[in-house]
Short mmCIF file of C-alpha atoms and ligand atoms in Angstrom, two decimals:
data_model
loop_
_atom_site.label_atom_id
_atom_site.label_comp_id
_atom_site.label_asym_id
_atom_site.label_seq_id
_atom_site.Cartn_x
_atom_site.Cartn_y
_atom_site.Cartn_z
CA UNK A 540 -1.69 23.42 1.59
CA UNK A 541 -2.12 26.78 -0.11
CA UNK A 542 -5.61 27.94 -1.11
CA UNK A 543 -4.46 27.83 -4.76
CA UNK A 544 -3.42 24.20 -4.45
CA UNK A 545 -6.69 23.23 -2.74
CA UNK A 546 -8.67 24.84 -5.58
CA UNK A 547 -6.43 23.17 -8.18
CA UNK A 548 -7.16 19.79 -6.54
CA UNK A 549 -10.92 20.40 -6.67
CA UNK A 550 -10.70 21.57 -10.31
CA UNK A 551 -8.64 18.49 -11.22
CA UNK A 552 -11.37 16.25 -9.83
CA UNK A 553 -14.28 18.21 -11.34
CA UNK A 554 -13.07 18.92 -14.90
CA UNK A 555 -13.43 18.13 -17.74
CA UNK A 556 -15.55 15.25 -16.39
CA UNK A 557 -16.25 14.57 -12.70
CA UNK A 558 -14.02 11.85 -11.24
CA UNK A 559 -10.83 10.13 -12.37
CA UNK A 560 -11.76 6.88 -14.11
CA UNK A 561 -14.09 5.62 -16.83
CA UNK A 562 -14.81 2.34 -18.62
CA UNK A 563 -13.53 1.65 -22.14
CA UNK A 564 -14.44 -1.06 -24.64
CA UNK A 565 -11.90 -3.66 -25.72
CA UNK A 566 -13.90 -5.12 -28.63
CA UNK A 567 -15.49 -3.59 -31.73
CA UNK A 568 -19.21 -2.84 -31.27
CA UNK A 569 -20.17 -1.12 -34.50
CA UNK A 570 -21.72 -3.52 -37.00
CA UNK A 571 -24.71 -5.79 -36.60
CA UNK A 572 -22.28 -8.74 -36.60
CA UNK A 573 -20.20 -7.11 -33.82
CA UNK A 574 -23.33 -6.71 -31.73
CA UNK A 575 -24.50 -10.25 -32.38
CA UNK A 576 -21.09 -11.52 -31.17
CA UNK A 577 -20.85 -9.17 -28.18
CA UNK A 578 -24.42 -9.66 -27.02
CA UNK A 579 -27.31 -11.85 -28.16
CA UNK A 580 -26.94 -14.47 -29.53
CA UNK A 581 -23.11 -14.78 -29.42
CA UNK A 582 -22.68 -14.05 -25.71
CA UNK A 583 -24.45 -17.34 -24.89
CA UNK A 584 -21.38 -19.30 -26.02
CA UNK A 585 -18.95 -18.02 -23.35
CA UNK A 586 -21.79 -18.24 -20.80
CA UNK A 587 -22.08 -21.98 -21.48
CA UNK A 588 -18.30 -22.45 -21.44
CA UNK A 589 -18.03 -20.76 -18.04
CA UNK A 590 -21.00 -22.67 -16.63
CA UNK A 591 -19.23 -25.89 -17.68
CA UNK A 592 -15.87 -24.81 -16.25
CA UNK A 593 -15.47 -21.63 -14.11
CA UNK A 594 -11.81 -21.41 -15.19
CA UNK A 595 -13.09 -20.20 -18.54
CA UNK A 596 -14.07 -16.89 -16.90
CA UNK A 597 -10.37 -16.02 -17.13
CA UNK A 598 -10.43 -16.77 -20.86
CA UNK A 599 -13.65 -15.07 -21.91
CA UNK A 600 -14.17 -12.15 -19.47
CA UNK A 601 -12.16 -9.30 -17.97
CA UNK A 602 -11.99 -11.05 -14.57
CA UNK A 603 -8.28 -11.91 -14.75
CA UNK A 604 -7.13 -8.29 -15.06
CA UNK A 605 -9.79 -6.68 -12.87
CA UNK A 606 -9.22 -5.60 -9.28
CA UNK A 607 -11.83 -4.07 -6.99
CA UNK A 608 -10.71 -1.32 -4.62
CA UNK A 609 -13.12 -1.63 -1.71
CA UNK A 610 -13.57 0.59 1.33
CA UNK A 611 -16.02 1.34 4.12
CA UNK A 612 -14.43 4.75 4.62
CA UNK A 613 -13.55 4.20 8.29
CA UNK A 614 -9.88 5.32 8.02
CA UNK A 615 -9.58 7.57 4.97
CA UNK A 616 -5.88 8.42 4.77
CA UNK A 617 -5.18 10.19 8.08
CA UNK A 618 -8.52 12.02 7.89
CA UNK A 619 -10.36 9.40 9.93
CA UNK A 620 -13.85 7.88 9.65
CA UNK A 621 -15.65 10.10 7.15
CA UNK A 622 -17.85 7.38 5.69
CA UNK A 623 -17.83 5.40 2.44
CA UNK A 624 -18.99 8.10 0.02
CA UNK A 625 -16.28 10.55 1.13
CA UNK A 626 -13.70 7.83 0.50
CA UNK A 627 -14.60 7.63 -3.21
CA UNK A 628 -11.96 10.12 -4.46
CA UNK A 629 -9.25 8.08 -2.74
CA UNK A 630 -10.61 4.79 -4.10
CA UNK A 631 -10.89 6.22 -7.63
CA UNK A 632 -7.33 7.42 -7.10
CA UNK A 633 -6.17 3.89 -6.30
CA UNK A 634 -7.91 2.66 -9.46
CA UNK A 635 -6.14 5.37 -11.44
CA UNK A 636 -2.78 4.23 -10.04
CA UNK A 637 -3.51 0.56 -10.80
CA UNK A 638 -4.14 1.40 -14.45
CA UNK A 639 -1.46 4.06 -14.89
CA UNK A 640 1.41 2.12 -13.37
CA UNK A 641 0.55 -1.54 -13.93
CA UNK A 642 -2.16 -1.77 -16.60
CA UNK A 643 -4.55 -3.35 -14.10
CA UNK A 644 -8.23 -2.54 -14.74
CA UNK A 645 -9.76 -1.44 -11.49
CA UNK A 646 -13.08 -0.24 -10.16
CA UNK A 647 -13.81 1.35 -6.79
CA UNK A 648 -16.61 0.08 -4.56
CA UNK A 649 -17.71 1.99 -1.47
CA UNK A 650 -19.71 -0.11 0.96
CA UNK A 651 -22.24 1.15 3.51
CA UNK A 652 -22.00 -1.53 6.16
CA UNK A 653 -23.42 -1.56 9.66
CA UNK A 654 -20.85 -4.11 10.89
CA UNK A 655 -17.63 -5.87 9.83
CA UNK A 656 -19.76 -8.98 9.14
CA UNK A 657 -22.03 -7.02 6.78
CA UNK A 658 -18.95 -5.73 4.96
CA UNK A 659 -17.50 -9.26 4.72
CA UNK A 660 -20.79 -10.67 3.39
CA UNK A 661 -21.06 -7.93 0.78
CA UNK A 662 -17.51 -8.40 -0.49
CA UNK A 663 -17.69 -12.20 -0.43
CA UNK A 664 -20.85 -12.20 -2.54
CA UNK A 665 -19.33 -10.08 -5.32
CA UNK A 666 -15.77 -11.42 -5.21
CA UNK A 667 -16.19 -13.77 -8.20
CA UNK A 668 -16.44 -10.74 -10.48
CA UNK A 669 -12.80 -9.89 -9.90
CA UNK A 670 -9.28 -11.30 -10.24
CA UNK A 671 -8.27 -9.66 -6.97
CA UNK A 672 -9.54 -7.48 -4.14
CA UNK A 673 -7.66 -4.51 -2.74
CA UNK A 674 -9.16 -3.45 0.60
CA UNK A 675 -8.46 0.18 1.42
CA UNK A 676 -8.78 2.61 4.32
CA UNK A 677 -10.58 0.30 6.74
CA UNK A 678 -9.69 1.03 10.33
CA UNK A 679 -8.06 -1.25 12.86
CA UNK A 680 -8.82 -3.52 14.56
CA UNK A 681 -11.82 -4.42 12.33
CA UNK A 682 -9.59 -4.56 9.22
CA UNK A 683 -7.67 -7.57 10.53
CA UNK A 684 -10.68 -9.84 10.96
CA UNK A 685 -12.24 -8.56 7.72
CA UNK A 686 -9.12 -9.38 5.71
CA UNK A 687 -8.50 -12.73 7.42
CA UNK A 688 -12.06 -13.92 6.78
CA UNK A 689 -12.12 -12.75 3.18
CA UNK A 690 -8.79 -14.42 2.43
CA UNK A 691 -10.28 -17.63 3.81
CA UNK A 692 -13.53 -17.33 1.88
CA UNK A 693 -12.33 -16.08 -1.51
CA UNK A 694 -10.12 -17.95 -3.95
CA UNK A 695 -8.58 -14.78 -5.37
CA UNK A 696 -5.92 -12.56 -3.75
CA UNK A 697 -7.40 -10.30 -1.05
CA UNK A 698 -4.93 -7.68 0.15
CA UNK A 699 -5.44 -4.84 2.61
CA UNK A 700 -3.21 -2.24 1.04
CA UNK A 701 -2.84 -0.03 4.14
CA UNK A 702 -1.41 -3.04 5.92
CA UNK A 703 0.70 -4.86 3.38
CA UNK A 704 1.32 -2.35 0.60
CA UNK A 705 2.56 0.09 3.22
CA UNK A 706 4.63 -2.58 4.97
CA UNK A 707 6.38 -3.63 1.76
CA UNK A 708 7.37 -0.09 0.84
CA UNK A 709 8.34 0.76 4.43
CA UNK A 710 10.61 -2.28 4.71
CA UNK A 711 12.30 -1.32 1.43
CA UNK A 712 12.83 2.25 2.66
CA UNK A 713 14.03 1.20 6.11
CA UNK A 714 16.53 -1.35 4.72
CA UNK A 715 18.08 1.26 2.44
CA UNK A 716 18.00 4.05 5.04
CA UNK A 717 19.75 1.81 7.58
CA UNK A 718 22.42 0.96 5.02
CA UNK A 719 23.03 4.63 4.25
CA UNK A 720 23.14 5.54 7.96
CA UNK A 721 25.52 2.63 8.66
CA UNK A 722 23.13 0.78 11.01
CA UNK A 723 22.06 -2.85 11.26
CA UNK A 724 18.39 -3.84 11.32
CA UNK A 725 18.92 -6.34 14.15
CA UNK A 726 20.29 -3.57 16.43
CA UNK A 727 18.00 -0.71 15.38
CA UNK A 728 15.57 0.71 17.94
CA UNK A 729 12.28 1.96 16.50
CA UNK A 730 9.57 4.22 17.89
CA UNK A 731 6.26 3.70 16.08
CA UNK A 732 3.47 6.25 16.41
CA UNK A 733 0.13 4.62 15.61
CA UNK A 734 -0.93 1.08 16.37
CA UNK A 735 -3.46 0.57 13.61
CA UNK A 736 -3.61 -1.23 10.28
CA UNK A 737 -0.45 0.26 8.81
CA UNK A 738 1.68 0.44 11.97
CA UNK A 739 1.04 -3.15 13.02
CA UNK A 740 1.62 -4.62 9.58
CA UNK A 741 4.79 -2.56 8.96
CA UNK A 742 6.19 -3.67 12.30
CA UNK A 743 5.42 -7.33 11.55
CA UNK A 744 7.17 -7.24 8.18
CA UNK A 745 10.16 -5.39 9.67
CA UNK A 746 10.47 -8.23 12.20
CA UNK A 747 10.38 -10.72 9.33
CA UNK A 748 13.14 -8.67 7.69
CA UNK A 749 15.33 -8.98 10.82
CA UNK A 750 14.24 -6.36 13.37
CA UNK A 751 14.24 -7.42 17.03
CA UNK A 752 10.64 -7.19 18.40
CA UNK A 753 12.05 -6.05 21.77
CA UNK A 754 13.45 -2.97 19.99
CA UNK A 755 10.03 -1.81 18.76
CA UNK A 756 8.24 0.72 20.99
CA UNK A 757 4.78 1.16 19.52
CA UNK A 758 2.53 3.96 20.78
CA UNK A 759 -1.20 4.49 20.50
CA UNK A 760 -3.19 7.42 21.90
CA UNK A 761 -2.44 6.20 25.43
CA UNK A 762 1.33 5.97 24.96
CA UNK A 763 3.75 3.06 24.74
CA UNK A 764 2.26 -0.41 24.33
CA UNK A 765 3.91 -2.28 27.18
CA UNK A 766 3.33 -5.55 29.00
CA UNK A 767 1.70 -3.84 32.00
CA UNK A 768 -1.25 -2.51 29.97
CA UNK A 769 -4.59 -4.21 30.34
CA UNK A 770 -6.51 -2.27 27.69
CA UNK A 771 -4.90 -3.84 24.61
CA UNK A 772 -6.68 -5.74 21.85
CA UNK A 773 -4.97 -8.91 20.64
CA UNK A 774 -3.23 -7.12 17.74
CA UNK A 775 -1.66 -4.49 19.98
CA UNK A 776 -0.94 -7.10 22.66
CA UNK A 777 1.41 -8.84 20.21
CA UNK A 778 3.64 -5.72 20.42
CA UNK A 779 3.57 -5.27 24.20
CA UNK A 780 7.17 -5.08 25.41
CA UNK A 781 8.58 -5.29 28.89
CA UNK A 782 9.83 -1.73 29.30
CA UNK A 783 9.61 1.25 31.60
CA UNK A 784 9.05 3.57 28.62
CA UNK A 785 5.55 5.08 28.85
CA UNK A 786 5.28 8.12 26.56
CA UNK A 787 6.07 9.04 22.96
CA UNK A 788 8.96 11.12 24.40
CA UNK A 789 10.33 7.98 26.08
CA UNK A 790 9.95 5.93 22.88
CA UNK A 791 11.73 8.54 20.74
CA UNK A 792 14.59 9.19 23.15
CA UNK A 793 17.61 7.37 21.63
CA UNK A 794 15.56 5.67 18.87
CA UNK A 795 17.26 5.02 15.53
CA UNK A 796 13.99 5.03 13.60
CA UNK A 797 10.73 6.95 13.96
CA UNK A 798 7.85 5.43 12.01
CA UNK A 799 4.76 7.61 12.03
CA UNK A 800 1.50 6.02 10.85
CA UNK A 801 -0.96 8.03 12.91
CA UNK A 802 -2.06 11.54 12.01
CA UNK A 803 -1.03 15.14 11.28
CA UNK A 804 1.59 17.07 13.27
CA UNK A 805 1.81 14.55 16.10
CA UNK A 806 5.49 15.04 16.99
CA UNK A 807 7.69 18.09 17.50
CA UNK A 808 11.22 19.03 16.50
CA UNK A 809 12.21 18.89 20.17
CA UNK A 810 11.12 15.24 20.33
CA UNK A 811 12.94 14.31 17.10
CA UNK A 812 16.08 16.04 18.41
CA UNK A 813 16.36 13.38 21.15
CA UNK A 814 16.75 10.50 18.67
CA UNK A 815 20.07 8.70 18.14
CA UNK A 816 22.71 10.08 15.77
CA UNK A 817 21.99 9.50 12.08
CA UNK A 818 18.32 9.00 12.79
CA UNK A 819 15.70 7.79 10.29
CA UNK A 820 12.40 9.68 10.34
CA UNK A 821 9.48 8.23 8.36
CA UNK A 822 6.49 10.53 8.95
CA UNK A 823 4.03 8.69 6.71
CA UNK A 824 0.58 10.03 7.69
CA UNK A 825 -1.33 11.43 4.71
CA UNK A 826 -1.93 14.06 3.64
CA UNK A 827 -0.19 15.85 6.52
CA UNK A 828 2.76 13.98 8.07
CA UNK A 829 3.49 13.63 11.80
CA UNK A 830 6.21 16.26 11.32
CA UNK A 831 7.17 18.36 8.30
CA UNK A 832 10.56 17.74 6.62
CA UNK A 833 11.72 21.33 7.09
CA UNK A 834 11.43 21.01 10.87
CA UNK A 835 13.39 17.76 10.90
CA UNK A 836 16.08 19.26 8.67
CA UNK A 837 16.51 22.12 11.09
CA UNK A 838 16.82 20.06 14.27
CA UNK A 839 18.49 16.97 12.80
CA UNK A 840 20.45 17.64 9.59
CA UNK A 841 22.01 14.17 9.98
CA UNK A 842 18.62 12.43 9.66
CA UNK A 843 17.07 10.68 6.68
CA UNK A 844 13.56 12.03 6.22
CA UNK A 845 10.67 10.40 4.36
CA UNK A 846 6.96 11.17 4.04
CA UNK A 847 3.99 9.60 2.25
CA UNK A 848 3.74 12.57 -0.13
CA UNK A 849 4.88 13.17 -3.71
CA UNK A 850 6.10 16.70 -3.06
CA UNK A 851 9.11 15.87 -0.85
CA UNK A 852 12.11 13.57 -1.43
CA UNK A 853 11.73 9.92 -0.29
CA UNK A 854 8.06 9.14 -0.81
CA UNK A 855 7.32 6.07 1.32
CA UNK A 856 3.84 5.32 0.06
CA UNK A 857 2.04 2.15 -0.90
CA UNK A 858 1.68 3.45 -4.48
CA UNK A 859 5.14 1.92 -5.02
CA UNK A 860 3.72 -1.47 -4.08
CA UNK A 861 0.11 -2.38 -4.77
CA UNK A 862 -0.05 -1.86 -8.57
CA UNK A 863 2.96 -4.09 -9.23
CA UNK A 864 2.16 -6.64 -6.51
CA UNK A 865 -1.25 -7.27 -8.04
CA UNK A 866 0.29 -7.28 -11.54
CA UNK A 867 2.61 -10.14 -10.54
CA UNK A 868 -0.06 -11.99 -8.55
CA UNK A 869 -2.66 -11.77 -11.35
CA UNK A 870 -0.21 -12.83 -14.05
CA UNK A 871 0.62 -16.15 -12.35
CA UNK A 872 -2.93 -16.55 -11.00
CA UNK A 873 -1.72 -16.54 -7.40
CA UNK A 874 -4.41 -17.68 -4.94
CA UNK A 875 -3.07 -15.37 -2.26
CA UNK A 876 -0.30 -12.89 -1.50
CA UNK A 877 1.96 -14.50 1.09
CA UNK A 878 4.84 -13.23 3.25
CA UNK A 879 7.47 -14.46 0.79
CA UNK A 880 5.84 -12.46 -2.02
CA UNK A 881 5.76 -9.36 0.21
CA UNK A 882 9.42 -9.64 1.18
CA UNK A 883 10.40 -10.30 -2.44
CA UNK A 884 8.59 -7.11 -3.44
CA UNK A 885 10.32 -5.12 -0.67
CA UNK A 886 13.76 -6.36 -1.72
CA UNK A 887 13.08 -5.64 -5.41
CA UNK A 888 12.10 -2.08 -4.49
CA UNK A 889 15.14 -1.62 -2.27
CA UNK A 890 17.48 -2.94 -4.97
CA UNK A 891 16.02 -0.77 -7.71
CA UNK A 892 16.87 2.35 -5.69
CA UNK A 893 20.56 1.42 -6.02
CA UNK A 894 20.44 1.36 -9.83
CA UNK A 895 21.36 4.54 -11.73
CA UNK A 896 18.34 6.83 -12.05
CA UNK A 897 17.00 7.01 -15.60
CA UNK A 898 16.59 10.18 -17.67
CA UNK A 899 12.80 9.57 -17.68
CA UNK A 900 12.72 9.98 -13.88
CA UNK A 901 15.09 12.98 -13.87
CA UNK A 902 12.87 14.70 -16.46
CA UNK A 903 9.69 13.93 -14.47
CA UNK A 904 11.20 15.60 -11.39
CA UNK A 905 12.96 18.39 -13.29
CA UNK A 906 16.44 17.67 -11.88
CA UNK A 907 19.86 16.95 -13.44
CA UNK A 908 20.90 14.17 -11.14
CA UNK A 909 19.63 11.88 -8.42
CA UNK A 910 21.49 9.00 -6.82
CA UNK A 911 21.14 6.48 -4.00
CA UNK A 912 21.67 8.44 -0.78
CA UNK A 913 19.88 10.35 1.96
CA UNK A 914 17.55 12.16 -0.42
CA UNK A 915 16.87 9.11 -2.58
CA UNK A 916 16.34 5.93 -0.58
CA UNK A 917 13.52 4.48 -2.65
CA UNK A 918 12.53 4.59 -6.34
CA UNK A 919 10.21 7.28 -7.63
CA UNK A 920 6.63 6.30 -8.53
CA UNK A 921 7.19 7.33 -12.17
CA UNK A 922 10.13 4.93 -12.62
CA UNK A 923 8.87 2.58 -15.35
CA UNK A 924 11.33 -0.12 -14.22
CA UNK A 925 9.15 -0.72 -11.14
CA UNK A 926 6.70 -2.61 -13.34
CA UNK A 927 9.21 -5.27 -14.38
CA UNK A 928 11.23 -5.43 -11.17
CA UNK A 929 8.43 -5.75 -8.61
CA UNK A 930 5.93 -7.81 -10.63
CA UNK A 931 8.62 -10.36 -11.56
CA UNK A 932 9.82 -10.68 -7.95
CA UNK A 933 6.24 -11.20 -6.74
CA UNK A 934 5.32 -13.66 -9.49
CA UNK A 935 8.49 -15.70 -8.99
CA UNK A 936 7.97 -15.84 -5.22
CA UNK A 937 4.38 -17.00 -5.80
CA UNK A 938 5.65 -19.80 -8.04
CA UNK A 939 8.44 -20.75 -5.60
CA UNK A 940 6.01 -20.97 -2.67
CA UNK A 941 3.38 -22.98 -4.54
CA UNK A 942 0.53 -20.44 -4.55
CA UNK A 943 0.63 -19.77 -8.30
CA UNK A 944 -1.74 -21.61 -10.63
CA UNK A 945 0.30 -20.66 -13.72
CA UNK A 946 3.92 -20.28 -14.86
CA UNK A 947 5.90 -17.06 -15.24
CA UNK A 948 4.37 -15.52 -18.40
CA UNK A 949 6.47 -15.51 -21.57
CA UNK A 950 6.43 -11.68 -21.68
CA UNK A 951 8.15 -11.41 -18.26
CA UNK A 952 10.01 -9.34 -17.14
CA UNK A 953 7.59 -6.67 -18.36
CA UNK A 954 9.37 -3.72 -19.94
CA UNK A 955 6.44 -1.38 -20.38
CA UNK A 956 2.65 -1.20 -20.22
CA UNK A 957 2.62 -2.11 -23.93
CA UNK A 958 3.71 -5.64 -22.95
CA UNK A 959 0.43 -6.24 -21.07
N1 LIG B 1202 2.39 6.42 3.47
C1 LIG B 1202 1.60 5.39 3.27
O1 LIG B 1202 1.77 4.63 2.31
C2 LIG B 1202 0.46 5.12 4.19
C3 LIG B 1202 0.16 5.96 5.22
N2 LIG B 1202 -0.87 5.67 6.07
C4 LIG B 1202 -1.18 6.65 7.10
O2 LIG B 1202 -1.14 6.04 8.37
C5 LIG B 1202 -2.14 6.61 9.20
C6 LIG B 1202 -2.93 5.50 9.87
O3 LIG B 1202 -3.65 4.76 8.92
P1 LIG B 1202 -4.29 3.33 9.28
O4 LIG B 1202 -3.30 2.50 9.98
O5 LIG B 1202 -4.90 2.85 8.03
O6 LIG B 1202 -5.45 3.77 10.29
P2 LIG B 1202 -6.02 3.06 11.61
O7 LIG B 1202 -7.29 3.77 11.91
O8 LIG B 1202 -6.04 1.60 11.46
O9 LIG B 1202 -4.95 3.42 12.74
C7 LIG B 1202 -4.73 4.71 13.21
C8 LIG B 1202 -3.79 4.63 14.39
O10 LIG B 1202 -3.31 5.93 14.66
C9 LIG B 1202 -3.36 6.11 16.05
N3 LIG B 1202 -3.49 7.51 16.41
C10 LIG B 1202 -4.37 8.41 15.96
N4 LIG B 1202 -4.19 9.58 16.60
C11 LIG B 1202 -3.18 9.38 17.46
C12 LIG B 1202 -2.53 10.18 18.42
N5 LIG B 1202 -2.90 11.44 18.62
N6 LIG B 1202 -1.50 9.66 19.12
C13 LIG B 1202 -1.11 8.39 18.94
N7 LIG B 1202 -1.71 7.57 18.05
C14 LIG B 1202 -2.73 8.07 17.34
C15 LIG B 1202 -4.58 5.32 16.52
O11 LIG B 1202 -4.44 5.07 17.91
P3 LIG B 1202 -5.53 4.24 18.77
O12 LIG B 1202 -5.23 2.79 18.42
O13 LIG B 1202 -5.22 4.56 20.18
O14 LIG B 1202 -6.88 4.67 18.30
C16 LIG B 1202 -4.46 4.08 15.65
O15 LIG B 1202 -3.65 3.11 16.24
C17 LIG B 1202 -2.94 7.57 8.32
O16 LIG B 1202 -2.46 8.87 8.52
C18 LIG B 1202 -2.60 7.15 6.92
O17 LIG B 1202 -2.63 8.21 5.99
C19 LIG B 1202 -1.62 4.52 5.96
C20 LIG B 1202 -1.34 3.65 4.94
C21 LIG B 1202 -0.32 3.92 3.95
C1 LIG B 1203 -1.43 5.98 1.18
C2 LIG B 1203 -2.58 5.41 1.87
O1 LIG B 1203 -3.09 4.37 1.50
C3 LIG B 1203 -3.09 6.08 3.04
O2 LIG B 1203 -2.54 7.08 3.49
O3 LIG B 1203 -4.09 5.58 3.59
MG1 LIG B 1204 -4.95 3.91 2.43
#
């Protein structure tokens, strides 16, 4: 990043007010009557209604459209464990994206916790405030137990975005990239760099979408995760394959897909050059990918290249998922976000990329044309059709699988934020 860009980023966050989100009022609060309705004595009426029936919280408070973005700061993007306070710009950023793209009100919460159990207890005790909980940037393996326990203990959707948001968008991108490169998911060989929250969840959803687990060669800092290793936690163990591949070089040699969910500049052009013809390279670490697109272009002009960033073609980033997934889940009062809802979201994303690109998107990116192909495998974040396409797919899948407490809302499919 240039020095100018770094300064621009700091200025953006500092001015005109520090931070990226604020709270706004949804009711008049001017006259004495307004105040007597909003506060004492009027506020006692909804209090009594909710005490009599907790369901009324959805009718009389902001709970139903409010999502908490919660982190302990242990895996902030690819920057590592920098603590909860340093994670706040990212969490405010997620709240910004929730509101901007899906009209979901969202607040960030950064938790100082001495243990996963302390984090779980903190989140569980405040969960009733919200309609959903988006866990963010919590490192593996702790994130798995944290999410599993909170899903069990809360009756609202709890969703670790780095796992499932990333997996949904990655599956969409991989399905389309394979189609463009003329490959089949069941035959594709994939080298994964990283064996944490994002890598494990992406690999699981790709298997659900048809990938053969024996064709996945996942690497952590010690190399390929294989059946001879005795240092694996249970989550990595699930990906141990019987293979003589040992290094990242071995995993990449002949692979159809590289999926990077690790850290900056982890692979070289020489390594990418050994992949199969018409390779697919997803270098998704943020903010600096495992390899820069210009290097891949030079060594492998036949490859499809994606990153997690907005400033290159093919942004494979969970921003395309979490706002719309929660929109759909909240609108049908889904108790949880299940595998069917995730796959439905991935397919809706993949299908939208095959539709003609709208003028709104062309204008936002300052180009005359854009069409399904190597440089456009997945919709752009500013495509307003994402709202209707993904939230409807998620809501319908929730209804079909029996986790929704309500029907598809009358205003579905949503056409714009004005419909919310
Ligand atoms: N584009 C997107 O939408 C998203 C991108 N990401 C990116 O994915 C990355 C990982 O995030 P997340 O899964 O949440 O973090 P975790 O902390 O859960 O996992 C990090 C993983 O990266 C591995 N790793 C780190 N350094 C190396 C190395 N030198 N060689 C091999 N493996 C290494 C770790 O290995 P070990 O297990 O041995 O410690 C670990 O398995 C980040 O860069 C993040 O920005 C995450 C979510 C979404
Ligand atoms: C995009 C995102 O959530 C991450 O890099 O952690
Ligand atoms: Mg994240």
